Amino acid sequence: MLLKKNIPIKYVFGKIKYEVLFVAIYGILIEVIYQNYHITSISIPMTIHTVLGTIISLLLAFRSNQAYDRWWEARIVWGAIVNDSRTLARQILFLMEDPYDNDNIKPFKHRMINRQIAWCYALGKGLRKNDPMPLIRKFVSAEEAEFVEEFDNKHIGLLQLHARDLNNALKQGWVNSYQQIEIDGTLTKLCDSMGKCERIKNTVFPATYSLYIHLALHFFILLLPFGLVELFGFLMVPVLVVITACFFLIEKMAIHLQDPFENKPTDTPVLSISRNIERDLKQMMREKYDMPEAVAPSRFYIL
């Protein structure tokens, strides 16, 4: 995700520079033909462009709203992951008690909580199709890492280890059946959030809908100079560029927001959220947390 309040104009318009360049050349060509060869028949009444522009604006607005809904749903799901991770750590730290076996239960608690940190990183990396194993190995044992590597989705393997250890805790008497059900309920919520993220990731935005809007937008832009050339004269080209840039930027914004787990600057900041979870859970365990070095503020970086 872009972590900067003031986004440079260069970055914004860099996404549509080729489209704007084509439109400018196209507009200049129409203007030269109109002024030098006095072919007035190429002028089209603005009523046509007004109707087309209104229709395309409504379609783009609808698409932008749908894309933002997908992005916002992803952010809501990761907000739930933050809460459930903290809840799981609290349950493990204060529901699991055995005054006669502290030497075993304390490492057990730390193992479960560290594994939950690994789970958050694994889910975030997995959604972006990146290898999460280097991060997972920082928080789990070599034996557990070997177990997780057998899974295509590493976060599922980590949940399996959670469930296995919870069942073992019940057998050891570290939790009673009621406490086991409560902790398992938290694991179920995490599994539910995982499924929601995968649904957003794997549900493709309708390609035909995007194609129809894209074709209609280009048709509108191809016709637009013929309506502006008689009204604005030589000023037609800058007016054309401004209008088309607005439409292209809205379309690009919708395209980027519709897939919040594609490792783009507009992504849901899953790794930043995972770092916050790591910080909170380590502090709950009374462990020191060293914040990674921040990237220089003048640069953009993806989290």
mmCIF file of C-alpha atoms in Angstrom:
data_model
loop_
_atom_site.group_PDB
_atom_site.id
_atom_site.type_symbol
_atom_site.label_atom_id
_atom_site.label_comp_id
_atom_site.label_asym_id
_atom_site.label_seq_id
_atom_site.Cartn_x
_atom_site.Cartn_y
_atom_site.Cartn_z
ATOM 1 C CA MET A 1 0.000 0.000 0.000
ATOM 2 C CA LEU A 2 1.134 3.551 -0.644
ATOM 3 C CA LEU A 3 2.271 5.031 2.644
ATOM 4 C CA LYS A 4 2.404 8.712 1.870
ATOM 5 C CA LYS A 5 -0.117 11.488 2.383
ATOM 6 C CA ASN A 6 0.950 13.645 -0.563
ATOM 7 C CA ILE A 7 0.937 11.544 -3.718
ATOM 8 C CA PRO A 8 2.928 13.238 -6.512
ATOM 9 C CA ILE A 9 1.136 14.274 -9.682
ATOM 10 C CA LYS A 10 3.848 12.438 -11.598
ATOM 11 C CA TYR A 11 2.840 9.151 -9.973
ATOM 12 C CA VAL A 12 -0.885 9.688 -10.603
ATOM 13 C CA PHE A 13 -0.647 10.679 -14.255
ATOM 14 C CA GLY A 14 2.124 8.182 -14.892
ATOM 15 C CA LYS A 15 -0.628 5.527 -14.914
ATOM 16 C CA ILE A 16 -2.315 7.108 -17.949
ATOM 17 C CA LYS A 17 0.585 8.802 -19.732
ATOM 18 C CA TYR A 18 0.326 6.686 -22.877
ATOM 19 C CA GLU A 19 -3.435 7.131 -23.142
ATOM 20 C CA VAL A 20 -3.124 10.902 -22.669
ATOM 21 C CA LEU A 21 -0.338 11.082 -25.258
ATOM 22 C CA PHE A 22 -2.461 9.235 -27.797
ATOM 23 C CA VAL A 23 -5.459 11.490 -27.124
ATOM 24 C CA ALA A 24 -3.323 14.635 -27.479
ATOM 25 C CA ILE A 25 -1.910 13.491 -30.840
ATOM 26 C CA TYR A 26 -5.374 12.457 -31.984
ATOM 27 C CA GLY A 27 -6.847 15.820 -30.949
ATOM 28 C CA ILE A 28 -4.090 17.765 -32.702
ATOM 29 C CA LEU A 29 -4.713 15.747 -35.881
ATOM 30 C CA ILE A 30 -8.441 16.538 -35.825
ATOM 31 C CA GLU A 31 -7.725 20.216 -35.126
ATOM 32 C CA VAL A 32 -5.244 20.471 -38.031
ATOM 33 C CA ILE A 33 -7.719 18.891 -40.443
ATOM 34 C CA TYR A 34 -10.517 21.177 -39.263
ATOM 35 C CA GLN A 35 -8.514 24.424 -39.382
ATOM 36 C CA ASN A 36 -6.415 23.860 -42.511
ATOM 37 C CA TYR A 37 -8.816 22.033 -44.763
ATOM 38 C CA HIS A 38 -12.024 23.678 -43.486
ATOM 39 C CA ILE A 39 -13.876 20.405 -43.363
ATOM 40 C CA THR A 40 -16.757 21.567 -41.188
ATOM 41 C CA SER A 41 -18.759 18.407 -41.794
ATOM 42 C CA ILE A 42 -16.662 16.557 -39.211
ATOM 43 C CA SER A 43 -18.281 18.572 -36.400
ATOM 44 C CA ILE A 44 -20.819 16.630 -34.308
ATOM 45 C CA PRO A 45 -23.470 18.215 -32.028
ATOM 46 C CA MET A 46 -22.476 18.124 -28.332
ATOM 47 C CA THR A 47 -25.839 16.588 -27.459
ATOM 48 C CA ILE A 48 -24.520 13.194 -28.573
ATOM 49 C CA HIS A 49 -21.446 13.484 -26.359
ATOM 50 C CA THR A 50 -23.554 14.675 -23.426
ATOM 51 C CA VAL A 51 -25.749 11.563 -23.606
ATOM 52 C CA LEU A 52 -22.776 9.207 -24.067
ATOM 53 C CA GLY A 53 -20.770 10.930 -21.316
ATOM 54 C CA THR A 54 -23.653 10.672 -18.863
ATOM 55 C CA ILE A 55 -24.113 6.956 -19.531
ATOM 56 C CA ILE A 56 -20.392 6.215 -19.245
ATOM 57 C CA SER A 57 -20.137 8.297 -16.051
ATOM 58 C CA LEU A 58 -22.890 6.225 -14.440
ATOM 59 C CA LEU A 59 -21.217 2.985 -15.510
ATOM 60 C CA LEU A 60 -17.826 4.122 -14.200
ATOM 61 C CA ALA A 61 -19.375 5.261 -10.921
ATOM 62 C CA PHE A 62 -21.049 1.885 -10.466
ATOM 63 C CA ARG A 63 -17.832 0.038 -11.247
ATOM 64 C CA SER A 64 -15.807 2.236 -8.893
ATOM 65 C CA ASN A 65 -18.283 1.595 -6.090
ATOM 66 C CA GLN A 66 -18.135 -2.159 -6.651
ATOM 67 C CA ALA A 67 -14.331 -2.110 -6.723
ATOM 68 C CA TYR A 68 -14.162 -0.046 -3.544
ATOM 69 C CA ASP A 69 -16.596 -2.436 -1.837
ATOM 70 C CA ARG A 70 -14.194 -5.315 -2.553
ATOM 71 C CA TRP A 71 -11.253 -3.323 -1.192
ATOM 72 C CA TRP A 72 -13.181 -2.235 1.899
ATOM 73 C CA GLU A 73 -14.423 -5.763 2.589
ATOM 74 C CA ALA A 74 -10.811 -6.972 2.512
ATOM 75 C CA ARG A 75 -9.874 -4.283 5.026
ATOM 76 C CA ILE A 76 -12.793 -5.239 7.294
ATOM 77 C CA VAL A 77 -11.720 -8.898 7.205
ATOM 78 C CA TRP A 78 -8.165 -7.985 8.191
ATOM 79 C CA GLY A 79 -9.520 -5.815 10.980
ATOM 80 C CA ALA A 80 -11.300 -8.918 12.284
ATOM 81 C CA ILE A 81 -8.027 -10.871 12.007
ATOM 82 C CA VAL A 82 -6.338 -8.249 14.207
ATOM 83 C CA ASN A 83 -9.041 -8.566 16.871
ATOM 84 C CA ASP A 84 -9.179 -12.358 16.773
ATOM 85 C CA SER A 85 -5.382 -12.644 16.970
ATOM 86 C CA ARG A 86 -5.342 -10.491 20.102
ATOM 87 C CA THR A 87 -8.233 -12.489 21.519
ATOM 88 C CA LEU A 88 -6.442 -15.768 20.872
ATOM 89 C CA ALA A 89 -3.283 -14.500 22.585
ATOM 90 C CA ARG A 90 -5.275 -13.303 25.596
ATOM 91 C CA GLN A 91 -7.112 -16.626 25.877
ATOM 92 C CA ILE A 92 -3.898 -18.606 25.672
ATOM 93 C CA LEU A 93 -2.114 -16.435 28.228
ATOM 94 C CA PHE A 94 -4.867 -16.307 30.845
ATOM 95 C CA LEU A 95 -7.172 -19.287 30.277
ATOM 96 C CA MET A 96 -4.393 -21.857 30.201
ATOM 97 C CA GLU A 97 -3.054 -22.369 33.700
ATOM 98 C CA ASP A 98 -1.446 -25.225 35.570
ATOM 99 C CA PRO A 99 0.369 -24.139 38.764
ATOM 100 C CA TYR A 100 2.088 -27.527 39.002
ATOM 101 C CA ASP A 101 3.508 -27.560 35.475
ATOM 102 C CA ASN A 102 4.695 -24.029 34.639
ATOM 103 C CA ASP A 103 7.903 -25.299 33.033
ATOM 104 C CA ASN A 104 5.912 -26.894 30.212
ATOM 105 C CA ILE A 105 2.963 -24.553 29.840
ATOM 106 C CA LYS A 106 4.939 -21.328 29.434
ATOM 107 C CA PRO A 107 6.854 -22.540 26.330
ATOM 108 C CA PHE A 108 3.571 -23.937 25.068
ATOM 109 C CA LYS A 109 1.912 -20.519 25.307
ATOM 110 C CA HIS A 110 4.774 -18.789 23.547
ATOM 111 C CA ARG A 111 4.754 -21.416 20.814
ATOM 112 C CA MET A 112 1.031 -20.915 20.156
ATOM 113 C CA ILE A 113 1.268 -17.122 20.089
ATOM 114 C CA ASN A 114 4.352 -17.069 17.879
ATOM 115 C CA ARG A 115 2.601 -19.458 15.541
ATOM 116 C CA GLN A 116 -0.338 -17.054 15.343
ATOM 117 C CA ILE A 117 2.055 -14.289 14.274
ATOM 118 C CA ALA A 118 3.392 -16.641 11.609
ATOM 119 C CA TRP A 119 -0.177 -17.391 10.516
ATOM 120 C CA CYS A 120 -0.885 -13.694 9.840
ATOM 121 C CA TYR A 121 2.245 -13.332 7.748
ATOM 122 C CA ALA A 122 1.533 -16.600 5.938
ATOM 123 C CA LEU A 123 -1.983 -15.513 5.009
ATOM 124 C CA GLY A 124 -0.848 -12.094 3.789
ATOM 125 C CA LYS A 125 2.011 -13.501 1.748
ATOM 126 C CA GLY A 126 -0.119 -16.350 0.428
ATOM 127 C CA LEU A 127 -2.828 -13.990 -0.823
ATOM 128 C CA ARG A 128 -0.158 -12.135 -2.795
ATOM 129 C CA LYS A 129 1.230 -15.412 -4.194
ATOM 130 C CA ASN A 130 4.563 -14.892 -2.425
ATOM 131 C CA ASP A 131 6.485 -17.562 -0.534
ATOM 132 C CA PRO A 132 5.750 -17.122 3.199
ATOM 133 C CA MET A 133 8.173 -19.777 4.456
ATOM 134 C CA PRO A 134 11.106 -17.402 5.217
ATOM 135 C CA LEU A 135 8.850 -15.446 7.581
ATOM 136 C CA ILE A 136 7.185 -18.557 9.008
ATOM 137 C CA ARG A 137 10.551 -20.056 9.998
ATOM 138 C CA LYS A 138 11.237 -17.022 12.176
ATOM 139 C CA PHE A 139 8.347 -17.934 14.469
ATOM 140 C CA VAL A 140 8.018 -21.748 14.461
ATOM 141 C CA SER A 141 10.324 -24.676 15.100
ATOM 142 C CA ALA A 142 12.065 -26.601 12.330
ATOM 143 C CA GLU A 143 9.711 -29.547 12.884
ATOM 144 C CA GLU A 144 6.631 -27.374 12.525
ATOM 145 C CA ALA A 145 8.071 -25.600 9.468
ATOM 146 C CA GLU A 146 8.616 -28.987 7.826
ATOM 147 C CA PHE A 147 4.991 -29.914 8.564
ATOM 148 C CA VAL A 148 3.679 -26.636 7.116
ATOM 149 C CA GLU A 149 5.718 -26.977 3.919
ATOM 150 C CA GLU A 150 3.554 -29.948 2.912
ATOM 151 C CA PHE A 151 0.566 -27.605 2.459
ATOM 152 C CA ASP A 152 -0.068 -25.501 -0.633
ATOM 153 C CA ASN A 153 -1.724 -22.925 1.631
ATOM 154 C CA LYS A 154 0.715 -22.574 4.521
ATOM 155 C CA HIS A 155 -1.820 -20.800 6.733
ATOM 156 C CA ILE A 156 -3.991 -23.920 6.737
ATOM 157 C CA GLY A 157 -1.085 -25.995 8.017
ATOM 158 C CA LEU A 158 -0.511 -23.494 10.836
ATOM 159 C CA LEU A 159 -4.161 -23.719 11.868
ATOM 160 C CA GLN A 160 -3.812 -27.492 11.905
ATOM 161 C CA LEU A 161 -0.930 -27.138 14.369
ATOM 162 C CA HIS A 162 -3.050 -24.790 16.474
ATOM 163 C CA ALA A 163 -5.831 -27.370 16.645
ATOM 164 C CA ARG A 164 -3.400 -30.196 17.464
ATOM 165 C CA ASP A 165 -1.804 -28.272 20.329
ATOM 166 C CA LEU A 166 -5.176 -27.192 21.678
ATOM 167 C CA ASN A 167 -6.326 -30.800 21.756
ATOM 168 C CA ASN A 168 -3.099 -31.739 23.544
ATOM 169 C CA ALA A 169 -3.675 -28.955 26.102
ATOM 170 C CA LEU A 170 -7.085 -30.435 26.879
ATOM 171 C CA LYS A 171 -5.538 -33.869 27.420
ATOM 172 C CA GLN A 172 -2.843 -32.391 29.682
ATOM 173 C CA GLY A 173 -5.461 -30.608 31.761
ATOM 174 C CA TRP A 174 -4.132 -27.126 30.971
ATOM 175 C CA VAL A 175 -7.621 -26.142 29.797
ATOM 176 C CA ASN A 176 -11.027 -27.553 30.629
ATOM 177 C CA SER A 177 -13.612 -28.425 27.985
ATOM 178 C CA TYR A 178 -15.306 -25.013 28.245
ATOM 179 C CA GLN A 179 -12.023 -23.156 27.737
ATOM 180 C CA GLN A 180 -11.113 -25.455 24.861
ATOM 181 C CA ILE A 181 -14.414 -24.637 23.144
ATOM 182 C CA GLU A 182 -13.829 -20.889 23.583
ATOM 183 C CA ILE A 183 -10.336 -21.008 22.111
ATOM 184 C CA ASP A 184 -11.486 -23.265 19.305
ATOM 185 C CA GLY A 185 -14.232 -20.724 18.561
ATOM 186 C CA THR A 186 -11.540 -18.077 18.049
ATOM 187 C CA LEU A 187 -9.686 -20.416 15.690
ATOM 188 C CA THR A 188 -12.946 -20.887 13.790
ATOM 189 C CA LYS A 189 -13.273 -17.117 13.380
ATOM 190 C CA LEU A 190 -9.733 -16.950 12.024
ATOM 191 C CA CYS A 191 -10.541 -19.745 9.590
ATOM 192 C CA ASP A 192 -13.671 -17.858 8.523
ATOM 193 C CA SER A 193 -11.645 -14.693 7.859
ATOM 194 C CA MET A 194 -9.155 -16.754 5.879
ATOM 195 C CA GLY A 195 -11.971 -18.081 3.700
ATOM 196 C CA LYS A 196 -13.347 -14.583 3.104
ATOM 197 C CA CYS A 197 -9.935 -13.367 1.931
ATOM 198 C CA GLU A 198 -9.616 -16.315 -0.428
ATOM 199 C CA ARG A 199 -13.114 -15.644 -1.784
ATOM 200 C CA ILE A 200 -12.193 -12.032 -2.588
ATOM 201 C CA LYS A 201 -8.901 -13.173 -4.108
ATOM 202 C CA ASN A 202 -10.385 -15.919 -6.276
ATOM 203 C CA THR A 203 -13.594 -14.183 -7.382
ATOM 204 C CA VAL A 204 -12.687 -12.444 -10.616
ATOM 205 C CA PHE A 205 -14.389 -9.151 -11.439
ATOM 206 C CA PRO A 206 -16.634 -9.840 -14.506
ATOM 207 C CA ALA A 207 -14.377 -9.457 -17.530
ATOM 208 C CA THR A 208 -17.213 -8.718 -19.956
ATOM 209 C CA TYR A 209 -18.469 -5.858 -17.791
ATOM 210 C CA SER A 210 -14.995 -4.300 -17.732
ATOM 211 C CA LEU A 211 -14.581 -4.819 -21.489
ATOM 212 C CA TYR A 212 -17.898 -3.165 -22.369
ATOM 213 C CA ILE A 213 -17.108 -0.104 -20.263
ATOM 214 C CA HIS A 214 -13.605 0.082 -21.719
ATOM 215 C CA LEU A 215 -14.898 -0.064 -25.310
ATOM 216 C CA ALA A 216 -17.663 2.476 -24.633
ATOM 217 C CA LEU A 217 -15.157 4.851 -23.030
ATOM 218 C CA HIS A 218 -12.803 4.666 -26.004
ATOM 219 C CA PHE A 219 -15.669 5.167 -28.440
ATOM 220 C CA PHE A 220 -16.741 8.257 -26.496
ATOM 221 C CA ILE A 221 -13.174 9.650 -26.525
ATOM 222 C CA LEU A 222 -12.829 9.043 -30.274
ATOM 223 C CA LEU A 223 -16.009 11.044 -30.908
ATOM 224 C CA LEU A 224 -15.311 13.811 -28.384
ATOM 225 C CA PRO A 225 -12.912 15.929 -30.534
ATOM 226 C CA PHE A 226 -15.581 16.262 -33.226
ATOM 227 C CA GLY A 227 -17.888 17.941 -30.734
ATOM 228 C CA LEU A 228 -15.268 20.188 -29.149
ATOM 229 C CA VAL A 229 -13.453 21.361 -32.267
ATOM 230 C CA GLU A 230 -16.104 23.897 -33.295
ATOM 231 C CA LEU A 231 -16.709 25.196 -29.765
ATOM 232 C CA PHE A 232 -13.115 25.674 -28.557
ATOM 233 C CA GLY A 233 -11.003 25.995 -31.679
ATOM 234 C CA PHE A 234 -7.303 25.727 -30.816
ATOM 235 C CA LEU A 235 -8.164 25.205 -27.137
ATOM 236 C CA MET A 236 -9.843 21.937 -28.040
ATOM 237 C CA VAL A 237 -6.723 19.818 -27.419
ATOM 238 C CA PRO A 238 -6.093 20.816 -23.749
ATOM 239 C CA VAL A 239 -9.817 20.564 -22.989
ATOM 240 C CA LEU A 240 -9.901 17.127 -24.607
ATOM 241 C CA VAL A 241 -6.869 15.975 -22.613
ATOM 242 C CA VAL A 242 -8.358 17.146 -19.302
ATOM 243 C CA ILE A 243 -11.721 15.465 -19.909
ATOM 244 C CA THR A 244 -10.236 12.173 -21.055
ATOM 245 C CA ALA A 245 -7.682 12.162 -18.224
ATOM 246 C CA CYS A 246 -10.523 12.346 -15.695
ATOM 247 C CA PHE A 247 -12.295 9.389 -17.273
ATOM 248 C CA PHE A 248 -9.115 7.322 -17.572
ATOM 249 C CA LEU A 249 -8.110 8.013 -13.951
ATOM 250 C CA ILE A 250 -11.493 6.859 -12.671
ATOM 251 C CA GLU A 251 -11.246 3.690 -14.748
ATOM 252 C CA LYS A 252 -7.687 2.997 -13.537
ATOM 253 C CA MET A 253 -8.704 3.586 -9.922
ATOM 254 C CA ALA A 254 -11.484 1.004 -10.232
ATOM 255 C CA ILE A 255 -9.139 -1.512 -11.884
ATOM 256 C CA HIS A 256 -6.569 -1.185 -9.092
ATOM 257 C CA LEU A 257 -9.066 -1.310 -6.212
ATOM 258 C CA GLN A 258 -11.000 -4.337 -7.469
ATOM 259 C CA ASP A 259 -8.141 -6.733 -6.572
ATOM 260 C CA PRO A 260 -6.900 -5.869 -3.056
ATOM 261 C CA PHE A 261 -4.402 -8.750 -2.808
ATOM 262 C CA GLU A 262 -2.377 -8.377 -6.012
ATOM 263 C CA ASN A 263 0.783 -6.837 -4.490
ATOM 264 C CA LYS A 264 0.000 -3.391 -5.919
ATOM 265 C CA PRO A 265 0.385 0.030 -4.269
ATOM 266 C CA THR A 266 -3.404 0.155 -3.776
ATOM 267 C CA ASP A 267 -3.512 -3.201 -1.947
ATOM 268 C CA THR A 268 -4.877 -3.799 1.513
ATOM 269 C CA PRO A 269 -1.725 -3.357 3.684
ATOM 270 C CA VAL A 270 -1.650 -6.967 4.880
ATOM 271 C CA LEU A 271 2.033 -7.002 5.859
ATOM 272 C CA SER A 272 1.777 -3.731 7.759
ATOM 273 C CA ILE A 273 -1.214 -5.131 9.648
ATOM 274 C CA SER A 274 0.717 -8.336 10.337
ATOM 275 C CA ARG A 275 3.602 -6.313 11.776
ATOM 276 C CA ASN A 276 1.179 -4.551 14.104
ATOM 277 C CA ILE A 277 -0.203 -7.904 15.193
ATOM 278 C CA GLU A 278 3.345 -9.149 15.820
ATOM 279 C CA ARG A 279 4.095 -6.063 17.931
ATOM 280 C CA ASP A 280 0.929 -6.418 20.014
ATOM 281 C CA LEU A 281 1.279 -10.156 20.614
ATOM 282 C CA LYS A 282 4.940 -9.933 21.547
ATOM 283 C CA GLN A 283 4.192 -7.156 24.012
ATOM 284 C CA MET A 284 1.417 -9.275 25.492
ATOM 285 C CA MET A 285 4.069 -11.957 26.071
ATOM 286 C CA ARG A 286 6.332 -9.304 27.643
ATOM 287 C CA GLU A 287 8.833 -9.702 24.821
ATOM 288 C CA LYS A 288 10.780 -6.938 23.141
ATOM 289 C CA TYR A 289 9.630 -5.928 19.690
ATOM 290 C CA ASP A 290 11.992 -4.166 17.292
ATOM 291 C CA MET A 291 10.160 -2.203 14.616
ATOM 292 C CA PRO A 292 11.674 -2.777 11.147
ATOM 293 C CA GLU A 293 13.502 0.170 9.675
ATOM 294 C CA ALA A 294 11.131 2.464 7.826
ATOM 295 C CA VAL A 295 11.621 3.134 4.175
ATOM 296 C CA ALA A 296 12.660 6.692 3.337
ATOM 297 C CA PRO A 297 9.553 8.939 3.413
ATOM 298 C CA SER A 298 10.230 10.304 -0.063
ATOM 299 C CA ARG A 299 9.662 6.877 -1.596
ATOM 300 C CA PHE A 300 6.665 4.639 -2.092
ATOM 301 C CA TYR A 301 6.677 1.096 -0.892
ATOM 302 C CA ILE A 302 4.249 -1.802 -0.732
ATOM 303 C CA LEU A 303 3.143 -3.349 2.529
#
